[in-house]
CSV table of C-alpha atoms in Angstrom, one decimal:
chain,number,residue,atom,x,y,z
X,54,MET,CA,148.7,141.4,123.8
X,55,ALA,CA,148.2,140.1,127.0
X,56,ASN,CA,144.3,139.5,126.9
X,57,THR,CA,144.5,137.1,123.3
X,58,MET,CA,145.1,133.3,123.7
X,59,GLN,CA,146.2,130.6,121.1
X,60,PHE,CA,142.9,128.8,120.1
X,61,ASP,CA,142.7,125.5,118.1
X,62,LEU,CA,139.6,123.4,116.6
X,63,VAL,CA,140.9,120.0,115.8
X,64,SER,CA,138.6,117.3,114.8
X,65,PRO,CA,140.0,113.5,113.7
X,66,GLU,CA,140.0,114.7,110.1
X,67,ARG,CA,141.4,118.0,110.1
X,68,ARG,CA,142.4,121.3,111.9
X,69,LEU,CA,139.9,123.6,111.6
X,70,ALA,CA,140.7,127.3,112.7
X,71,SER,CA,144.0,127.8,114.7
X,72,LEU,CA,144.4,131.9,115.4
X,73,GLN,CA,144.3,134.1,118.1
X,74,VAL,CA,141.4,135.1,119.7
X,75,SER,CA,139.7,137.0,122.6
X,76,SER,CA,137.5,134.8,124.2
X,77,VAL,CA,135.4,131.7,123.2
X,78,GLN,CA,132.3,130.2,124.6
X,79,ILE,CA,132.3,126.9,125.2
X,80,PRO,CA,129.0,123.9,125.0
X,81,GLY,CA,130.5,122.1,128.1
X,82,ALA,CA,129.1,119.2,129.1
X,83,ASP,CA,127.9,120.7,132.9
X,84,GLY,CA,126.8,123.5,131.5
X,85,ASP,CA,128.5,126.5,128.8
X,86,MET,CA,131.4,128.6,130.0
X,87,THR,CA,133.2,131.5,128.4
X,88,ALA,CA,137.0,130.8,128.4
X,89,MET,CA,139.0,133.7,128.0
X,90,ALA,CA,142.9,134.0,128.5
X,91,ASP,CA,144.5,133.6,131.7
X,92,HIS,CA,141.3,131.1,132.6
X,93,SER,CA,142.2,128.6,135.2
X,94,PRO,CA,143.4,125.3,133.3
X,95,THR,CA,140.7,122.9,133.2
X,96,ILE,CA,139.8,120.0,130.6
X,97,THR,CA,136.2,119.5,130.0
X,98,THR,CA,134.2,117.1,128.0
X,99,LEU,CA,131.5,119.3,125.6
X,100,ARG,CA,127.6,118.6,124.8
X,101,PRO,CA,126.7,118.7,121.6
X,102,GLY,CA,126.1,122.7,120.7
X,103,ILE,CA,127.4,125.8,119.4
X,104,LEU,CA,130.9,126.9,119.9
X,105,LYS,CA,131.3,130.6,119.6
X,106,VAL,CA,134.8,132.3,118.8
X,107,GLU,CA,135.3,136.1,119.5
X,108,GLY,CA,138.4,136.7,117.1
X,109,PRO,CA,140.0,139.3,115.5
X,110,GLU,CA,137.7,138.8,112.6
X,111,GLY,CA,134.9,139.2,114.6
X,112,THR,CA,132.7,136.0,116.0
X,113,GLN,CA,133.0,132.5,114.3
X,114,GLU,CA,130.7,130.0,115.2
X,115,TYR,CA,131.3,125.8,115.0
X,116,VAL,CA,129.0,123.5,115.5
X,117,VAL,CA,130.3,120.7,117.3
X,118,SER,CA,129.2,117.3,118.0
X,119,GLY,CA,131.0,116.2,121.3
X,120,GLY,CA,134.4,115.6,122.2
X,121,PHE,CA,136.5,117.9,124.7
X,122,ALA,CA,138.2,121.0,125.6
X,123,GLN,CA,141.9,121.6,127.4
X,124,ILE,CA,142.1,124.9,128.7
X,125,ASN,CA,145.2,126.6,129.6
X,126,ALA,CA,146.3,130.4,130.7
X,127,ASP,CA,147.3,131.2,127.0
X,128,SER,CA,145.8,128.5,124.8
X,129,LEU,CA,142.8,126.3,124.4
X,130,SER,CA,142.0,123.7,122.2
X,131,VAL,CA,138.9,122.1,121.2
X,132,LEU,CA,138.7,118.5,120.3
X,133,ALA,CA,136.1,117.7,118.8
X,134,GLU,CA,134.4,114.6,117.3
X,135,ARG,CA,133.0,116.3,114.7
X,136,ALA,CA,133.1,120.2,114.1
X,137,VAL,CA,131.4,122.3,111.0
X,138,PRO,CA,131.7,125.8,110.8
X,139,ARG,CA,128.2,127.2,111.3
X,140,GLY,CA,127.9,128.3,107.6
X,141,GLU,CA,128.6,125.1,105.8
X,142,MET,CA,126.3,123.4,108.4
X,143,THR,CA,123.3,121.5,106.3
X,144,ARG,CA,120.2,119.4,106.5
X,145,GLU,CA,122.3,116.4,105.6
X,146,HIS,CA,125.0,116.8,108.2
X,147,MET,CA,122.5,118.1,110.9
X,148,ASP,CA,120.0,114.8,110.0
X,149,GLU,CA,123.4,112.4,109.7
X,150,MET,CA,124.1,113.1,113.4
X,151,VAL,CA,120.9,113.4,114.7
X,152,ALA,CA,120.7,109.5,113.9
X,153,GLU,CA,123.5,108.8,114.6
X,154,VAL,CA,122.4,109.3,118.4
X,155,ARG,CA,118.7,108.2,117.8
X,156,LYS,CA,120.3,104.7,117.2
X,157,ALA,CA,122.6,104.9,120.2
X,158,HIS,CA,119.4,105.7,122.1
X,159,GLU,CA,117.9,102.8,120.7
X,160,ALA,CA,120.9,100.6,121.1
X,161,ALA,CA,121.2,101.6,124.9
X,162,LYS,CA,117.2,101.1,125.4
X,163,ALA,CA,117.9,97.7,123.6
X,164,GLU,CA,120.4,97.1,126.8
X,165,GLU,CA,118.3,98.1,129.2
X,166,HIS,CA,121.3,100.3,130.9
X,167,PRO,CA,119.5,102.5,132.6
X,168,ASN,CA,122.5,105.0,132.7
X,169,ALA,CA,123.2,104.4,129.1
X,170,VAL,CA,119.7,105.0,128.0
X,171,ASP,CA,119.6,108.5,130.1
X,172,GLU,CA,122.9,109.5,128.7
X,173,ALA,CA,122.0,108.9,125.2
X,174,ALA,CA,118.3,110.4,125.8
X,175,LYS,CA,120.2,113.8,126.8
X,176,LEU,CA,122.4,113.8,123.7
X,177,LEU,CA,119.4,113.5,121.7
X,178,ALA,CA,118.0,116.6,123.6
X,179,ASP,CA,120.6,118.4,123.2
X,180,MET,CA,121.4,117.9,119.4
X,181,VAL,CA,117.5,118.9,119.0
X,182,ALA,CA,118.2,122.1,121.1
X,183,MET,CA,121.2,123.1,119.3
X,184,GLY,CA,119.4,122.2,116.3
X,185,ASP,CA,116.1,124.7,116.9
X,186,HIS,CA,119.1,127.2,117.7
X,187,ILE,CA,120.6,127.3,114.4
X,188,GLY,CA,117.0,127.1,112.6
X,189,LEU,CA,117.5,123.6,111.3
X,190,PRO,CA,114.8,122.0,113.5
X,191,VAL,CA,114.9,118.3,114.0
X,192,ASP,CA,111.5,116.5,113.9
X,193,SER,CA,111.5,116.1,117.3
X,194,ARG,CA,109.9,112.7,118.2
X,195,VAL,CA,112.2,112.9,121.1
X,196,PRO,CA,111.3,109.2,122.8
X,197,ALA,CA,110.2,109.5,126.2
X,198,PRO,CA,112.7,108.7,128.8
A,132,MET,CA,164.8,80.4,68.3
A,133,PRO,CA,161.6,82.0,68.5
A,134,SER,CA,160.6,83.6,65.0
A,135,LEU,CA,160.2,87.1,64.0
A,136,LYS,CA,156.6,87.4,64.6
A,137,ASP,CA,156.8,85.6,68.1
A,138,LEU,CA,159.4,88.1,69.4
A,139,LYS,CA,157.5,90.9,67.9
A,140,LEU,CA,154.1,89.6,70.2
A,141,ARG,CA,156.4,89.5,73.1
A,142,ILE,CA,157.7,92.9,73.0
A,143,ASP,CA,153.9,94.1,72.1
A,144,SER,CA,152.6,92.4,75.4
A,145,VAL,CA,155.7,93.6,77.3
A,146,LYS,CA,155.0,97.3,76.3
A,147,SER,CA,151.7,97.3,77.4
A,148,THR,CA,152.2,95.7,81.0
A,149,ARG,CA,154.6,98.5,81.1
A,150,LYS,CA,152.0,101.1,80.2
A,151,ILE,CA,149.5,99.3,82.9
A,152,THR,CA,152.5,99.3,85.8
A,153,LYS,CA,153.3,103.1,84.9
A,154,ALA,CA,149.5,104.1,84.8
A,155,MET,CA,149.2,102.3,88.2
A,156,GLN,CA,152.3,104.1,89.7
A,157,MET,CA,150.8,107.3,88.3
A,158,VAL,CA,148.0,106.9,90.4
A,159,ALA,CA,149.4,105.7,93.1
A,160,ALA,CA,151.5,108.5,93.7
A,161,ALA,CA,148.1,111.0,93.2
A,162,LYS,CA,147.0,108.7,95.8
A,163,LEU,CA,149.7,108.7,97.7
A,164,ARG,CA,149.8,112.6,97.8
A,165,ARG,CA,145.8,112.6,99.0
A,166,ALA,CA,146.7,109.8,102.0
A,167,GLN,CA,150.1,111.7,103.3
A,168,GLU,CA,147.6,115.3,103.4
A,169,ALA,CA,145.0,113.0,105.2
A,170,ALA,CA,146.9,111.5,107.9
A,171,GLU,CA,149.0,114.9,108.2
A,172,ASN,CA,145.7,116.8,109.1
A,173,ALA,CA,145.0,113.9,111.3
A,174,ARG,CA,148.0,114.6,113.5
A,175,PRO,CA,147.4,117.6,115.6
A,176,TYR,CA,144.1,115.9,117.1
A,177,ALA,CA,145.8,112.8,117.8
A,178,GLU,CA,148.9,114.0,119.6
A,179,ARG,CA,146.8,116.4,121.5
A,180,PHE,CA,144.6,113.9,122.6
A,181,ASN,CA,147.2,111.4,123.7
A,182,SER,CA,149.0,114.5,125.7
A,183,VAL,CA,145.8,114.9,127.4
A,184,MET,CA,145.1,111.1,127.5
A,185,ALA,CA,148.6,110.6,129.0
A,186,GLY,CA,148.2,113.1,132.0
A,187,LEU,CA,144.7,112.3,133.1
A,188,ALA,CA,146.4,108.7,133.0
A,189,ALA,CA,149.2,109.6,135.2
A,190,SER,CA,147.0,111.3,137.9
A,191,VAL,CA,144.2,108.1,137.9
A,192,GLY,CA,147.2,105.8,138.0
A,193,ASP,CA,147.0,102.1,138.9
A,194,SER,CA,144.2,102.9,141.1
A,195,ASP,CA,141.4,100.0,141.3
A,196,THR,CA,138.8,102.9,140.4
A,197,ALA,CA,140.5,103.0,137.2
A,198,PRO,CA,138.2,102.1,133.9
A,199,ARG,CA,138.9,98.3,132.8
A,200,LEU,CA,140.1,99.8,129.5
A,201,LEU,CA,143.4,101.5,130.9
A,202,ARG,CA,143.6,99.2,133.8
A,203,GLY,CA,143.3,95.8,132.0
A,204,THR,CA,141.3,93.2,132.8
A,205,GLY,CA,144.0,91.8,135.1
A,206,SER,CA,145.0,88.9,133.4
A,207,ASP,CA,146.3,88.7,129.9
A,208,ASP,CA,145.3,85.1,128.3
A,209,VAL,CA,143.0,85.9,125.6
A,210,HIS,CA,144.9,87.9,122.8
A,211,LEU,CA,142.9,89.8,120.3
A,212,LEU,CA,145.2,90.6,117.4
A,213,VAL,CA,143.4,93.4,115.0
A,214,VAL,CA,145.5,92.9,111.5
A,215,MET,CA,144.8,95.8,109.5
A,216,THR,CA,146.2,95.8,105.5
A,217,ALA,CA,144.8,96.8,102.3
A,218,GLU,CA,142.6,95.6,100.5
A,219,ARG,CA,144.3,95.5,97.1
A,220,GLY,CA,147.8,93.6,96.1
A,221,LEU,CA,150.4,94.6,93.9
A,222,CYS,CA,152.3,96.7,96.3
A,223,GLY,CA,155.3,95.2,96.9
A,224,GLY,CA,156.0,93.5,100.5
A,225,PHE,CA,153.3,95.6,102.2
A,226,ASN,CA,150.9,93.1,102.8
A,227,ALA,CA,153.1,90.1,103.4
A,228,ASN,CA,155.2,92.3,106.4
A,229,ILE,CA,152.2,93.1,108.1
A,230,ALA,CA,150.9,89.5,108.0
A,231,LYS,CA,154.3,88.2,108.7
A,232,LEU,CA,154.3,90.6,112.0
A,233,ALA,CA,151.0,89.3,113.2
A,234,ARG,CA,152.1,85.5,112.4
A,235,ASN,CA,155.3,85.5,114.5
A,236,LYS,CA,153.7,87.4,117.3
A,237,ALA,CA,150.6,84.8,117.1
A,238,ASP,CA,152.9,82.3,117.1
A,239,GLU,CA,154.9,83.8,120.0
A,240,LEU,CA,151.8,83.9,122.4
A,241,ILE,CA,150.5,80.6,120.9
A,242,GLY,CA,153.7,79.1,122.0
A,243,LYS,CA,153.8,80.2,125.5
A,244,GLY,CA,150.1,79.0,126.2
A,245,LYS,CA,147.6,82.2,125.5
A,246,THR,CA,144.7,82.2,123.6
A,247,VAL,CA,144.8,84.1,120.6
A,248,LYS,CA,141.9,85.7,118.4
A,249,ILE,CA,142.4,87.4,115.1
A,250,LEU,CA,140.4,90.4,113.7
A,251,THR,CA,141.2,90.8,110.0
A,252,VAL,CA,140.6,94.7,108.9
A,253,GLY,CA,141.4,93.9,104.6
A,254,LYS,CA,140.9,91.5,102.1
A,255,LYS,CA,144.6,90.9,102.0
A,256,GLY,CA,145.8,90.1,105.3
A,257,ARG,CA,143.1,87.8,105.8
A,258,ASP,CA,143.9,85.9,102.7
A,259,ALA,CA,147.3,85.6,104.0
A,260,LEU,CA,146.6,84.3,107.3
A,261,LYS,CA,143.5,81.9,106.8
A,262,ARG,CA,145.5,79.3,105.7
A,263,ASP,CA,147.6,79.1,109.4
A,264,TYR,CA,145.1,80.5,111.3
A,265,GLY,CA,141.8,80.2,110.0
A,266,GLN,CA,140.4,78.6,113.4
A,267,TYR,CA,141.6,81.6,115.5
A,268,PHE,CA,139.4,84.6,113.0
A,269,VAL,CA,136.6,86.1,114.8
A,270,GLY,CA,135.6,88.6,112.4
A,271,HIS,CA,136.4,90.9,109.3
A,272,VAL,CA,135.9,94.2,108.7
A,273,ASP,CA,135.6,94.9,104.8
A,274,LEU,CA,136.6,98.2,103.8
A,275,SER,CA,136.6,97.5,100.3
A,276,GLU,CA,133.7,99.6,99.5
A,277,VAL,CA,135.6,102.7,101.2
A,278,LYS,CA,137.2,105.4,98.7
A,279,ARG,CA,138.4,107.2,101.7
A,280,VAL,CA,139.3,106.2,104.7
A,281,GLY,CA,137.1,108.6,107.5
A,282,TYR,CA,136.6,108.7,111.7
A,283,ALA,CA,133.6,107.2,111.5
A,284,ASP,CA,135.0,104.2,109.5
A,285,ALA,CA,137.3,104.0,112.6
A,286,GLN,CA,134.8,104.0,115.1
A,287,GLY,CA,133.4,101.4,113.7
A,288,ILE,CA,136.1,99.1,114.1
A,289,ALA,CA,136.5,100.6,117.4
A,290,LYS,CA,133.0,100.0,118.4
A,291,ASP,CA,133.4,96.2,117.0
A,292,VAL,CA,136.6,95.7,119.5
A,293,MET,CA,134.9,97.4,122.5
A,294,ALA,CA,131.8,95.6,122.6
A,295,ARG,CA,134.5,92.0,122.0
A,296,PHE,CA,135.9,93.6,125.1
A,297,ASP,CA,132.6,94.7,127.3
A,298,GLY,CA,131.6,90.8,126.3
A,299,GLY,CA,134.8,89.4,128.1
A,300,GLU,CA,136.3,88.0,124.4
A,301,PHE,CA,139.5,89.0,125.3
A,302,ASP,CA,142.2,90.7,127.7
A,303,VAL,CA,144.5,92.8,125.4
A,304,ALA,CA,144.2,93.8,122.3
A,305,THR,CA,146.8,94.4,119.5
A,306,ILE,CA,146.7,96.8,116.2
A,307,PHE,CA,149.0,95.4,113.7
A,308,TYR,CA,149.5,98.0,110.6
A,309,SER,CA,152.4,99.7,109.0
A,310,LYS,CA,153.9,102.9,109.9
A,311,PHE,CA,154.7,105.5,106.9
A,312,GLN,CA,158.3,106.8,107.1
A,313,ASN,CA,159.1,107.1,103.6
A,314,VAL,CA,158.1,106.2,100.1
A,315,VAL,CA,160.4,103.1,100.2
A,316,THR,CA,160.2,102.6,104.1
A,317,GLN,CA,157.2,101.4,105.7
A,318,ILE,CA,157.5,99.7,109.2
A,319,PRO,CA,155.4,97.3,110.1
A,320,THR,CA,154.2,97.8,113.9
A,321,ALA,CA,152.0,96.0,116.3
A,322,GLN,CA,150.4,98.6,118.8
A,323,GLN,CA,148.8,97.6,121.8
A,324,ILE,CA,145.6,99.7,122.1
A,325,ILE,CA,143.8,97.6,125.4
A,326,PRO,CA,144.4,98.3,128.1
A,327,ALA,CA,146.0,101.8,126.6
A,328,THR,CA,149.4,103.2,127.3
A,329,TYR,CA,149.9,106.7,127.0
A,330,GLU,CA,153.1,107.6,127.4
A,331,ASP,CA,154.0,111.7,128.1
A,332,ALA,CA,155.3,112.4,124.5
A,333,GLY,CA,155.3,116.3,126.1
A,334,GLU,CA,158.7,118.0,127.4
A,335,ASP,CA,157.4,120.2,130.5
A,336,GLU,CA,153.8,119.0,129.8
A,337,GLY,CA,153.9,116.2,132.7
A,338,SER,CA,153.8,118.9,135.4
A,339,SER,CA,151.3,121.3,134.1
A,340,VAL,CA,148.7,118.0,133.1
A,341,ALA,CA,148.6,117.6,137.0
A,342,LEU,CA,147.0,121.2,137.8
A,343,TYR,CA,144.1,120.9,135.6
A,344,ASP,CA,140.5,121.3,136.8
A,345,TYR,CA,138.5,118.9,135.5
A,346,GLU,CA,134.5,119.2,134.8
A,347,PRO,CA,132.6,117.0,135.4
A,348,SER,CA,135.1,114.9,137.1
A,349,GLU,CA,138.0,113.2,136.2
A,350,GLU,CA,136.9,109.2,136.1
A,351,ALA,CA,133.6,110.9,134.2
A,352,ILE,CA,136.1,112.3,131.3
A,353,LEU,CA,138.5,109.5,131.4
A,354,ALA,CA,135.5,107.0,130.8
A,355,ASP,CA,134.3,109.1,127.9
A,356,LEU,CA,137.4,109.8,126.6
A,357,LEU,CA,139.2,106.1,126.4
A,358,PRO,CA,136.8,104.6,124.0
A,359,LYS,CA,137.6,107.7,121.9
A,360,GLY,CA,141.7,106.8,122.3
A,361,VAL,CA,140.5,103.3,120.8
A,362,ALA,CA,138.9,105.1,117.8
A,363,THR,CA,141.5,107.4,117.7
A,364,ALA,CA,144.3,105.1,118.0
A,365,ILE,CA,142.9,102.7,114.9
A,366,PHE,CA,142.0,105.8,112.9
A,367,SER,CA,145.7,107.1,112.9
A,368,ALA,CA,146.7,103.3,111.9
A,369,LEU,CA,144.3,103.3,109.4
A,370,LEU,CA,145.8,106.7,107.6
A,371,GLU,CA,149.6,105.4,108.1
A,372,ASN,CA,148.4,102.1,106.4
A,373,GLY,CA,146.5,103.9,103.3
A,374,ALA,CA,149.8,106.1,103.3
A,375,SER,CA,152.0,103.2,103.7
A,376,GLU,CA,150.1,100.9,101.0
A,377,GLN,CA,150.1,103.7,98.1
A,378,GLY,CA,154.0,104.5,99.1
A,379,ALA,CA,154.6,100.5,98.6
A,380,ARG,CA,152.6,100.2,95.6
A,381,MET,CA,154.5,103.1,94.2
A,382,SER,CA,157.9,102.0,94.4
A,383,ALA,CA,156.7,98.6,93.2
A,384,MET,CA,155.4,99.8,90.5
A,385,ASP,CA,158.3,102.0,89.8
A,386,ASN,CA,160.6,98.5,90.2
A,387,ALA,CA,157.7,96.9,87.5
A,388,THR,CA,158.1,99.9,85.1
A,389,ARG,CA,161.7,99.7,85.2
A,390,ASN,CA,162.0,95.9,84.5
A,391,ALA,CA,159.5,95.8,81.9
A,392,GLY,CA,161.9,98.6,79.9
A,393,GLU,CA,164.7,96.4,80.9
A,394,MET,CA,162.9,93.6,79.1
A,395,ILE,CA,162.2,95.5,76.3
A,396,GLU,CA,165.3,96.6,75.5
A,397,LYS,CA,166.6,92.9,75.7
A,398,LEU,CA,164.0,91.7,73.7
A,399,THR,CA,164.1,94.4,70.6
A,400,ILE,CA,168.4,93.4,70.4
A,401,GLN,CA,166.8,89.8,69.7
A,402,TYR,CA,164.6,90.6,67.4
A,403,ASN,CA,166.9,92.8,65.3
A,404,ARG,CA,169.5,90.1,65.4
A,405,SER,CA,167.1,87.7,63.9
A,406,ARG,CA,165.7,90.1,61.3
A,407,GLN,CA,169.3,90.9,60.1
A,408,ALA,CA,170.3,87.1,60.2
A,409,VAL,CA,167.0,86.4,58.2
A,410,ILE,CA,167.9,89.7,55.9
A,411,THR,CA,171.8,88.0,55.5
A,412,ASN,CA,170.4,84.5,54.9
A,413,GLU,CA,168.2,85.7,51.8
A,414,LEU,CA,171.1,87.4,50.0
A,415,ILE,CA,173.1,84.4,50.4
A,416,GLU,CA,170.5,82.6,48.6
A,417,ILE,CA,170.2,85.4,46.1
A,418,ILE,CA,173.8,85.5,45.2
A,419,SER,CA,174.5,81.9,45.1
A,420,GLY,CA,171.3,81.3,43.3
A,421,ALA,CA,173.0,84.1,40.5
A,422,GLU,CA,176.5,82.4,40.6
A,423,ALA,CA,174.9,79.0,39.6
A,424,LEU,CA,173.6,80.3,36.8
């Protein structure tokens, strides 16, 4: 089958998925992209978002909190910092992730490192957007940049 | 010659010791299975990560723009030794072997006139090194409250190490842990994590890696991933350590159980012999008493 590719989703603690898929939508750091078979080899970092996998058994979605993806012509590996199937995503997970980012943001602000503050703020905004998208809206007190 | 009662007490006490060591062995066996599973689950991530990093590191190379985490600070005067051991004892030579390796390395570095700093993870390593190297300690990570080592724990340690690195506290960091080979063999290992060294593990990987497009840019990705590499290395070390600890404990407790069994056998023989001696003695007394009449 020429139009499928091997897809692996791994987090440091376990392997979440390994199957043949037709396409995967990746929340890349510079914008979403969809990878299909024969994509040019690419390595991209991820922002917090939804990973949408079109497999033989329909669409599966995973919530990822960052990491990176390695795309080859016939395979795609996503190495996520933390990845949870969307169905298993709970309020606690969300809150935990947001709290982590928020803490990083505060820390960056305390150090007055402009780049780091911007990055952390963007991460936080991404996280909030993702929360809205999956129906777990975050108490969005996004601190003013 | 101990009395019959003393022997009886002795046998009972060894028996209860054997029960305890047997129970510990079985608990360790169960924990070992879980620890091994965790280590195996983490392997795909570490492998892929390292292969990507190997490609990136090779293409950025030794250029001056390479991040400090990869290139180093340019000197190697101050070494940080991260000694990872268990929180508990009774696991054979596990903790002692790691401590010994760290000790040798520390002595070697001090002999060369380098400055040594030691960060301990796990109580046992701290206790073992405190006496001779107490003045070099810069910190300690306590994992005694942690039931199951997670990636977050590794991130915490990595963050601590990174903060020290950014603060210019050291030039080279090495982690000490025990690699799990099988239940009876654990290999104490030293691994340098800063500056990071990535070896291309992969067959034909080397040639294909160079062709990747990078998004956002090679440097940005590298800067993003290097700190994760530190966390990943520490995480795999923690997991290997966890499996090694349980394996070492299992075989140590197996030995202890066997020794207790042998001891019980010996004591039982001694007990029976003295019991017979007492009976014989009593009979002789009775017979000689009857004859005297």
